[in-house]
Coordinates of C-alpha atoms and ligand atoms in Angstrom, one line a residue:
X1425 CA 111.7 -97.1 -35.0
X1426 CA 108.8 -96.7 -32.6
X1427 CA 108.3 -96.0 -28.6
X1428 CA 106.2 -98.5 -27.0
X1429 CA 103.5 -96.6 -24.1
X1430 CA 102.1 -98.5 -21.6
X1431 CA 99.4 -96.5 -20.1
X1432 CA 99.2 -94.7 -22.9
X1433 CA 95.3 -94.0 -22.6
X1434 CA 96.0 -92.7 -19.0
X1435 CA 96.6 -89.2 -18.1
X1436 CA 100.0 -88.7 -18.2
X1437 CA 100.5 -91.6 -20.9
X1438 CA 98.1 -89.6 -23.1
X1439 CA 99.7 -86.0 -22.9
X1440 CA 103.1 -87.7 -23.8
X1441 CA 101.6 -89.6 -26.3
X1442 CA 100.5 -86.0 -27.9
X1443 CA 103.6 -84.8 -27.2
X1444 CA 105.9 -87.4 -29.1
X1445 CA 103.8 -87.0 -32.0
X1446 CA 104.1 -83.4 -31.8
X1447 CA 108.0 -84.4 -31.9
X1448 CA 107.1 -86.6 -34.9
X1449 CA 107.9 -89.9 -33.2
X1450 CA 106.0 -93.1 -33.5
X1451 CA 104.2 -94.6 -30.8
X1452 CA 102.4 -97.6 -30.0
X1453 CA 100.0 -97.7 -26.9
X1454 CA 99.2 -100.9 -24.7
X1455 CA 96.8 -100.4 -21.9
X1456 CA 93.8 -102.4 -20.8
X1457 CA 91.6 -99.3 -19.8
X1458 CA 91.2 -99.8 -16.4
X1459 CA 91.5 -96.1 -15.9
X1460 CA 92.2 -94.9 -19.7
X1461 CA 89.9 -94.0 -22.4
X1462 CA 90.8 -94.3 -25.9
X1463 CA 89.8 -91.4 -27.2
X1464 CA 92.2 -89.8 -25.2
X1465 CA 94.9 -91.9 -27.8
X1466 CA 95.9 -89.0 -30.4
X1467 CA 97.7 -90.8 -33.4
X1468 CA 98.9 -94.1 -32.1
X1469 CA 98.6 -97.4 -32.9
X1470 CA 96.6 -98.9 -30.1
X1471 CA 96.9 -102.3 -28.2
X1472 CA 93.8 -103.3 -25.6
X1473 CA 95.7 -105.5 -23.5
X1474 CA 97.3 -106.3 -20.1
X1475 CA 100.9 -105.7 -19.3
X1476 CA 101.1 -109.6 -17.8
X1477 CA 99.4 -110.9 -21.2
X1478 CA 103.0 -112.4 -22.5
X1479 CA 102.1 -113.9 -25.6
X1480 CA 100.8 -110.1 -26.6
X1481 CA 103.9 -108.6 -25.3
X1482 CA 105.5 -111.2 -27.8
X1483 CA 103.4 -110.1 -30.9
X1484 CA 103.5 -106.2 -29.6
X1485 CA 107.6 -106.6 -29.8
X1486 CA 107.9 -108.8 -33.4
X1487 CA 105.4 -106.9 -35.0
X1488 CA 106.1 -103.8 -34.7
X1489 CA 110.1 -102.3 -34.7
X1490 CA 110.4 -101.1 -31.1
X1491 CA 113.7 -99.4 -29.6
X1492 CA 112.3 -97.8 -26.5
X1493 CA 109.6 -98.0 -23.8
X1494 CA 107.9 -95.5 -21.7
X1495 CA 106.1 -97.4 -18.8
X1496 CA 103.1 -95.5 -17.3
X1497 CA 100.9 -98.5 -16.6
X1498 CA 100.1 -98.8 -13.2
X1499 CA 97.5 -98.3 -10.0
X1500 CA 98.5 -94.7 -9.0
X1501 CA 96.8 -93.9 -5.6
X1502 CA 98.1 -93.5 -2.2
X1503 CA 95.0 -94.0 -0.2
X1504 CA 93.5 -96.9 -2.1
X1505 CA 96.9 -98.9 -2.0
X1506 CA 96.3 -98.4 1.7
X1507 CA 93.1 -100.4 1.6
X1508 CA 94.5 -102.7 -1.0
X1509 CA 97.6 -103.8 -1.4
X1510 CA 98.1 -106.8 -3.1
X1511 CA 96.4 -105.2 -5.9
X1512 CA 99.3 -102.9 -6.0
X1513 CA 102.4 -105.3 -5.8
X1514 CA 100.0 -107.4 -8.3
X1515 CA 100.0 -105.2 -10.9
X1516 CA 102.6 -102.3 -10.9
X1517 CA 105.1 -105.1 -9.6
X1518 CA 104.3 -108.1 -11.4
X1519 CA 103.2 -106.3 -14.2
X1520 CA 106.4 -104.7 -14.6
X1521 CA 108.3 -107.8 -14.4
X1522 CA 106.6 -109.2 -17.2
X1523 CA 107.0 -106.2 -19.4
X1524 CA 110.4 -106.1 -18.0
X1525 CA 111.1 -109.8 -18.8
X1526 CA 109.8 -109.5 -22.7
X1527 CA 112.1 -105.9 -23.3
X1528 CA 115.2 -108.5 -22.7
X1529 CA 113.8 -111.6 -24.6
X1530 CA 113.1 -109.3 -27.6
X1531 CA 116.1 -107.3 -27.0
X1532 CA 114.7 -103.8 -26.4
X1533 CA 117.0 -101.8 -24.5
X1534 CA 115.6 -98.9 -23.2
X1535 CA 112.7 -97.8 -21.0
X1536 CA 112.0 -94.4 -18.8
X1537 CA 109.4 -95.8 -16.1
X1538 CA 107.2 -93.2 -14.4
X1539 CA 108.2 -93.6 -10.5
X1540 CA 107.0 -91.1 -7.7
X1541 CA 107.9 -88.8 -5.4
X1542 CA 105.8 -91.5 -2.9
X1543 CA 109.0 -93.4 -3.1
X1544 CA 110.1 -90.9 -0.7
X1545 CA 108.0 -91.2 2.0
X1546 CA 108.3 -88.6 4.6
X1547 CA 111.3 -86.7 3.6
X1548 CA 114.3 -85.8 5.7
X1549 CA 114.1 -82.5 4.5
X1550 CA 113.1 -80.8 1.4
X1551 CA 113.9 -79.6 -1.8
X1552 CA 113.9 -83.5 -2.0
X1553 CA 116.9 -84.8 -4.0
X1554 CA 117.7 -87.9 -5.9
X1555 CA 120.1 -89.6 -3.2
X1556 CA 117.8 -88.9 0.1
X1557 CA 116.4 -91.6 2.0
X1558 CA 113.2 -93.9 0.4
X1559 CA 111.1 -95.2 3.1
X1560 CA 108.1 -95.2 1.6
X1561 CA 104.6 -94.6 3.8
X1562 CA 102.3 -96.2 1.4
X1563 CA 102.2 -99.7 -0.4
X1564 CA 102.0 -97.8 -4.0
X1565 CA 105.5 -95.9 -3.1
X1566 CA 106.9 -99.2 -2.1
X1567 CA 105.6 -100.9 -5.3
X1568 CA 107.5 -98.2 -7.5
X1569 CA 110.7 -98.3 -5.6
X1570 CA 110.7 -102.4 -6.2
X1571 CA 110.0 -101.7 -9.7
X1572 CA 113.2 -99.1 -10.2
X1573 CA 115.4 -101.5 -7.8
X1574 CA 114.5 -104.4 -10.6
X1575 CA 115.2 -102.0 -13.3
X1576 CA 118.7 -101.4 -11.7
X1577 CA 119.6 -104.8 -11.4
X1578 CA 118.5 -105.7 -14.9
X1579 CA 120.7 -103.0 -16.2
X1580 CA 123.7 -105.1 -14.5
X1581 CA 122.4 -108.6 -15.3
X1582 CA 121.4 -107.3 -18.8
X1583 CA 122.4 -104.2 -20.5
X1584 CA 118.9 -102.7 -19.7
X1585 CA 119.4 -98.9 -19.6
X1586 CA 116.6 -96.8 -17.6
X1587 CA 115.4 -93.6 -16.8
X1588 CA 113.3 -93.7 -13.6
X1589 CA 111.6 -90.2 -13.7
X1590 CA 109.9 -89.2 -10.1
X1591 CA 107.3 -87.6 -10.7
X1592 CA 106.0 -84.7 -8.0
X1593 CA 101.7 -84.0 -8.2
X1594 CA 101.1 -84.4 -11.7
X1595 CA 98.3 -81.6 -12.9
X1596 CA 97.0 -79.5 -15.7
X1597 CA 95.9 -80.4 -19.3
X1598 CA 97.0 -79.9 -23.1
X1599 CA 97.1 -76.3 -23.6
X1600 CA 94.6 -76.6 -26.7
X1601 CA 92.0 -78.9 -24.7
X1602 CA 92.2 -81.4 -26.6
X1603 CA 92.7 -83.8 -23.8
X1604 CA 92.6 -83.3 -19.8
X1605 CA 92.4 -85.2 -16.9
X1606 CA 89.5 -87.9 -16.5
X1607 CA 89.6 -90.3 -13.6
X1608 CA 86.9 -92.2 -12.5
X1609 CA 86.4 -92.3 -9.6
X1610 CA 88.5 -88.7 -9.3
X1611 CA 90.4 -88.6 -5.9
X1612 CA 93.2 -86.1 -7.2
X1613 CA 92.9 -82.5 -5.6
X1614 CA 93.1 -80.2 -8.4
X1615 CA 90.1 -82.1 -10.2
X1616 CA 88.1 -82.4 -7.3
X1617 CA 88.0 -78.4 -6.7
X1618 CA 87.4 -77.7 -10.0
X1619 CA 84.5 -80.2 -10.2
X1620 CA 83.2 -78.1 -7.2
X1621 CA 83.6 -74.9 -8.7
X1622 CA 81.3 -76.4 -11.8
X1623 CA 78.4 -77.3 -8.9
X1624 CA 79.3 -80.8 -9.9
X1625 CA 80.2 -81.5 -6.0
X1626 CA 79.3 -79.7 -3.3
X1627 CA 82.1 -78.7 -1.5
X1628 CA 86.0 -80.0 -1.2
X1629 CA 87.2 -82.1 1.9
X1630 CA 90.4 -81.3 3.1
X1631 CA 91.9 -84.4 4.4
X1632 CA 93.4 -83.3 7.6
X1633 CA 94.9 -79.1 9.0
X1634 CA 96.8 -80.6 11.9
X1635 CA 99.8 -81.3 9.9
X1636 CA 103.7 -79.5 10.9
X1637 CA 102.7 -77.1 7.8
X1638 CA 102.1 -73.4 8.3
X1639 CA 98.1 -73.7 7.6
X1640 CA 98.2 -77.6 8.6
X1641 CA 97.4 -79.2 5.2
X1642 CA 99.8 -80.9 3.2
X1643 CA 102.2 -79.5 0.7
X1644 CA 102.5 -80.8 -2.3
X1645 CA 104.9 -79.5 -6.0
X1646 CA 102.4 -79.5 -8.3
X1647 CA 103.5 -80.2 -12.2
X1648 CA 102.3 -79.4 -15.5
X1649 CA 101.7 -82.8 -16.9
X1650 CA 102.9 -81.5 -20.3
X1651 CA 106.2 -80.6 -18.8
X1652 CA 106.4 -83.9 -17.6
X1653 CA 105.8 -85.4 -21.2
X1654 CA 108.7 -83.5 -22.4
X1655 CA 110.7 -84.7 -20.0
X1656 CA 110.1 -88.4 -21.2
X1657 CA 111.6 -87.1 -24.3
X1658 CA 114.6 -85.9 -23.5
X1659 CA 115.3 -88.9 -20.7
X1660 CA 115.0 -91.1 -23.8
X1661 CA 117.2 -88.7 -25.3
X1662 CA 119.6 -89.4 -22.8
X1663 CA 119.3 -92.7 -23.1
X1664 CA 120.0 -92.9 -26.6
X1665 CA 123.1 -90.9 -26.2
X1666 CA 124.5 -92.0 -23.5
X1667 CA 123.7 -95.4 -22.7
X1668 CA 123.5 -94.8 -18.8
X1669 CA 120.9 -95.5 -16.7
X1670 CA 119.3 -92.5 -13.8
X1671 CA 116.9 -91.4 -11.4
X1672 CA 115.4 -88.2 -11.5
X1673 CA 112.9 -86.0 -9.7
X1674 CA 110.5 -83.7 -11.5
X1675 CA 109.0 -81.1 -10.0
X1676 CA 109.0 -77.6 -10.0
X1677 CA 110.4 -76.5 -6.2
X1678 CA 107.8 -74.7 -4.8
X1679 CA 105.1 -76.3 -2.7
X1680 CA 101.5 -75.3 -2.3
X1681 CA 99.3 -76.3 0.2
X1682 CA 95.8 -77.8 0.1
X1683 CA 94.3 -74.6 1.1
X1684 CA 96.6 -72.7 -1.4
X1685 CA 95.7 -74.6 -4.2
X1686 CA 91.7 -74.5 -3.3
X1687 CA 92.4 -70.4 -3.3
X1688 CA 94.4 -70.5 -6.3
X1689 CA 91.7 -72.2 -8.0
X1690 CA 89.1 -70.2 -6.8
X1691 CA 90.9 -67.0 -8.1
X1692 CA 91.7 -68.5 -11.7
X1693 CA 87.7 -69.3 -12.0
X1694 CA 86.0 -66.9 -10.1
X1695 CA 83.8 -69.3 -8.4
X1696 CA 82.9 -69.7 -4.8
X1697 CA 84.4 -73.1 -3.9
X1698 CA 83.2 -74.5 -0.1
X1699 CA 85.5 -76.4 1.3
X1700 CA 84.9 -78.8 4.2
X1701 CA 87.4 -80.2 6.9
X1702 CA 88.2 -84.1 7.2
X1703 CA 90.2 -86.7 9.0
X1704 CA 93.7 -87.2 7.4
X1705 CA 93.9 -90.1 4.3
X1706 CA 96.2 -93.1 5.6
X1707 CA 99.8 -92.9 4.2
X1708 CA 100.1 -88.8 3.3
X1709 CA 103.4 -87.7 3.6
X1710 CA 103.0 -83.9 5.2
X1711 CA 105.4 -82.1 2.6
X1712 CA 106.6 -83.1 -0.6
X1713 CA 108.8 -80.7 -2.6
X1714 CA 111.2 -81.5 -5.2
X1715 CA 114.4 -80.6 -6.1
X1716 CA 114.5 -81.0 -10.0
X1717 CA 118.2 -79.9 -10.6
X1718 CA 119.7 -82.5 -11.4
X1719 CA 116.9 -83.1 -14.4
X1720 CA 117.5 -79.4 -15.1
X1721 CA 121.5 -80.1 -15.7
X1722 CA 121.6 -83.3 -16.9
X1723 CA 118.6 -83.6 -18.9
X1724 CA 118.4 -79.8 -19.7
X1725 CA 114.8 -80.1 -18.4
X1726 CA 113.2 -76.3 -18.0
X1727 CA 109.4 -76.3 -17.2
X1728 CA 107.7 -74.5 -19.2
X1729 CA 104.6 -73.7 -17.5
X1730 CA 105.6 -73.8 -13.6
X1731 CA 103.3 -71.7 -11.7
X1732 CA 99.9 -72.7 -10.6
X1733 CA 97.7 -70.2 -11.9
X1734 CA 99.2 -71.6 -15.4
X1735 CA 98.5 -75.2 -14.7
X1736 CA 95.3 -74.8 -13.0
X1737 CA 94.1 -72.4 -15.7
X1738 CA 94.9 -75.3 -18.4
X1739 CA 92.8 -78.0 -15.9
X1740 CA 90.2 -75.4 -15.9
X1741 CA 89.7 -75.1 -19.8
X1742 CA 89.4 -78.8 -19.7
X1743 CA 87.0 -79.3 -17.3
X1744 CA 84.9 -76.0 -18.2
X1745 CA 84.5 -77.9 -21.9
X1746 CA 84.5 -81.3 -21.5
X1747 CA 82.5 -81.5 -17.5
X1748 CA 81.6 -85.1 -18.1
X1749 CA 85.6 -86.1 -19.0
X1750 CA 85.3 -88.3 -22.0
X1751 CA 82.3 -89.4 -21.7
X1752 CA 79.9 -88.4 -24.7
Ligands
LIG1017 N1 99.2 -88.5 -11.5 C1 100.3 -88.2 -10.7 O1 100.3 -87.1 -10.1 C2 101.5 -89.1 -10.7 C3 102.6 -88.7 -10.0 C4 103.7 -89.5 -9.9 C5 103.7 -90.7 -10.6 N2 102.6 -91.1 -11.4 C6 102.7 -92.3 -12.1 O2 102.5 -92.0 -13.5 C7 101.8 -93.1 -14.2 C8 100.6 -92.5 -14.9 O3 99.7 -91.9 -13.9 P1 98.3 -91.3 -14.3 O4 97.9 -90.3 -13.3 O5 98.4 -91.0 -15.8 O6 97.4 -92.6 -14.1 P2 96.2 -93.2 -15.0 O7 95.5 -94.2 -14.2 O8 95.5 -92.1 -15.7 O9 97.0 -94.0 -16.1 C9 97.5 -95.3 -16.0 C10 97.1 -96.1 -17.2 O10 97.6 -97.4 -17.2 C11 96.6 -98.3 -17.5 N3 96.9 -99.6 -16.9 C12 97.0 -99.8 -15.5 N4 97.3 -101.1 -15.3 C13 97.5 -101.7 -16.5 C14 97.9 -103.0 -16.9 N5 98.1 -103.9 -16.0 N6 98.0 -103.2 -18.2 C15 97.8 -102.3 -19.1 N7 97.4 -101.0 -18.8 C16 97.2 -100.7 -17.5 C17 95.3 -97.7 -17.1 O11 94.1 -98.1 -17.8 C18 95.5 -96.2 -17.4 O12 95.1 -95.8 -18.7 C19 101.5 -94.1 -13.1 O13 102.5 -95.1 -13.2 C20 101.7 -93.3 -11.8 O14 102.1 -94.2 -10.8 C21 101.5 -90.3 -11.4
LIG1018 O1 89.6 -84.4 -2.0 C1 90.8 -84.3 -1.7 C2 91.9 -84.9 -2.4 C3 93.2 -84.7 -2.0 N1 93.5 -84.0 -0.9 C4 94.9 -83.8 -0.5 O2 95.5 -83.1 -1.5 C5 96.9 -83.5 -1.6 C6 97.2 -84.1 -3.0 O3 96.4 -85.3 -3.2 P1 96.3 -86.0 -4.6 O4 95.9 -85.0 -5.6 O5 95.4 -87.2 -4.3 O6 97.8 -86.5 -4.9 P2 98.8 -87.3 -4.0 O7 98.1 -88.2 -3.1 O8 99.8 -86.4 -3.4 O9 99.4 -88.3 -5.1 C7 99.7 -87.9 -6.4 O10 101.1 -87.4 -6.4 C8 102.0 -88.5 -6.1 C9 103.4 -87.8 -6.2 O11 103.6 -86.9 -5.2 C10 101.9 -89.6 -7.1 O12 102.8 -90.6 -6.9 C11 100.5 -90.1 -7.1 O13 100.3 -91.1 -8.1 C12 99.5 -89.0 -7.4 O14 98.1 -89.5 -7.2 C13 97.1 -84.6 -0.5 O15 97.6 -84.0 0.6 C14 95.6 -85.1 -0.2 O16 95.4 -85.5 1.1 C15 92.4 -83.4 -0.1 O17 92.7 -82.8 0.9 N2 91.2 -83.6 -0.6

């Protein structure tokens, strides 16, 4: 039987990729590359294709023999689903209902969908947990708390189990550098910085120090992305053994602030990075820190790289090697 990933050519869809075939699992990979590049795909049969195209859906599910799905594809950034909304409810929304729609006509019971710590919004306190508040502060947080609200109720309506995984910042690259993080245009921090460090930019803009946080820049829980791969694995786990559907954070527990992480990176590559003060980015939450426990017992979840020198040092062999991303 095989695991269907959307997204697969993405970031995070590509370092789970790797790491089910590491766990010798079959895997088939739909995205359209918007955002992905293929020759992130390690070992996968590979679709080019649109989560609304339905007919391909169809011919994805018959021809191939399909018991699970892990659903990364989607538009992923805060500020731009500021500026752009319908894009967002467009395609993570709509484009979820389709996939969602084919998984019961073809009878597929099982997907863990990639949801966010945005779904959160401004927290009521933190360590975060599972059964706080969601009040979203940005459209793309609202789009993924639709999305796992129309997971829930297709669970009750049809026997559609899911694991709805919430991820904290996701950072950090395969171990080996054999694939990294390449978004174009790049707008997450960690990237950013280390593009500075290689003279690729010239400085980093902080975007905003008059937040309620010690130094006034926001705090995020930043996440090995290959820790978050392996916890794909084990939610389908879960899902195979226990037929019951769940929401979990991922995260580590400790939070770093801008200015911390531009520090931390400046230690792990010995480079002078400038960094440069700017307005706050519409719909940033100040803190975000997650309480993981429940992922830790139920799951049995244990990061295996949590601190930030370890996860920036990964995203630094990337970058070091491969400056231009995937481009040749
Ligand atoms: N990066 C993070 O820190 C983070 C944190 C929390 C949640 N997430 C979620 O994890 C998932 C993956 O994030 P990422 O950082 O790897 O993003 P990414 O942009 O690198 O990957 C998303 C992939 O989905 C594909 N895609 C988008 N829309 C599609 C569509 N309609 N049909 C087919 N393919 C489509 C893109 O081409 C891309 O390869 C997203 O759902 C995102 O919301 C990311
Ligand atoms: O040039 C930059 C880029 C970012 N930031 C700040 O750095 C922090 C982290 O930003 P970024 O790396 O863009 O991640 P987030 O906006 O926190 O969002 C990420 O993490 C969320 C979960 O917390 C996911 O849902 C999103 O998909 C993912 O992009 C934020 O406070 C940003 O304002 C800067 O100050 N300067």
């Amino acid at each position: 039987m095989a695991i269907l990933v959307t997204g697969g050519a993405g970031y995070i869809g590509s370092h789970t990729v790797l790491y089910l075939n590491q766990q010798g699992e079959e895997v088939i990979v739909l995205d359209n590359l918007q955002k992905g590049h293929i020759d992130a795909v390690q070992n996968a049969k590979f679709y080019q294709g649109e989560l609304k195209n339905e007919s391909l859906l169809d011919e994805i599910f018959t021809s191939n023999q399909i018991n699970s799905v892990i659903h990364f594809a989607a538009n992923s950034l805060v500020g731009e689903s500021v500026e752009k909304p319908l894009e967002y409810y467009e395609n993570n929304v709509i484009g979820s209902y389709h996939l969602i729609k084919k998984m019961v006509e073809h009878n597929v019971k099982n997907i863990v969908f990639s949801s966010t710590a945005a779904t959160y919004g401004n927290p009521v306190k933190v360590p975060i947990q599972e059964n706080d508040p969601t009040v979203p502060t940005n459209p793309y947080g609202d789009t993924k708390l639709a999305i796992e609200k129309m997971l829930k109720w297709a669970d009750g309506a049809y026997g559609l189990k899911s694991v709805c995984l919430r991820y904290f910042n996701a950072a950090g690259a395969d171990p080996e550098g054999k694939i990294g993080e390449d978004h174009t245009p790049e707008s997450h921090l960690i990237p950013i910085v280390l593009q500075a460090a290689l003279g690729q930019r010239e400085n980093v803009a902080i975007f905003g120090d008059d937040y309620p946080t010690e130094d006034g820049t926001c705090i995020r829980d930043y996440i090995h992305v290959l820790d978050l791969a392996a916890a794909h694995y084990l939610a389908l786990k879960k899902l195979h053994e226990t037929e019951e559907s769940g929401v979990y954070n991922l995260g580590n527990g400790t939070g770093f602030s801008v200015k911390q992480v531009i520090d931390t990176c400046r230690k792990v590559t010995g480079k002078d990075i400038a960094a440069i003060m700017a307005t706050r980015r519409a719909g940033d939450p100040a803190v975000l820190i997650a309480s993981s426990e429940k992922a830790q017992t139920e799951l049995g979840w244990i990061p295996k790289y949590p601190t930030l020198e370890e996860i920036v040092s990964h995203a630094w062999n990337w970058h070091k090697h491969h400056p231009n991303g995937y481009q040749k």
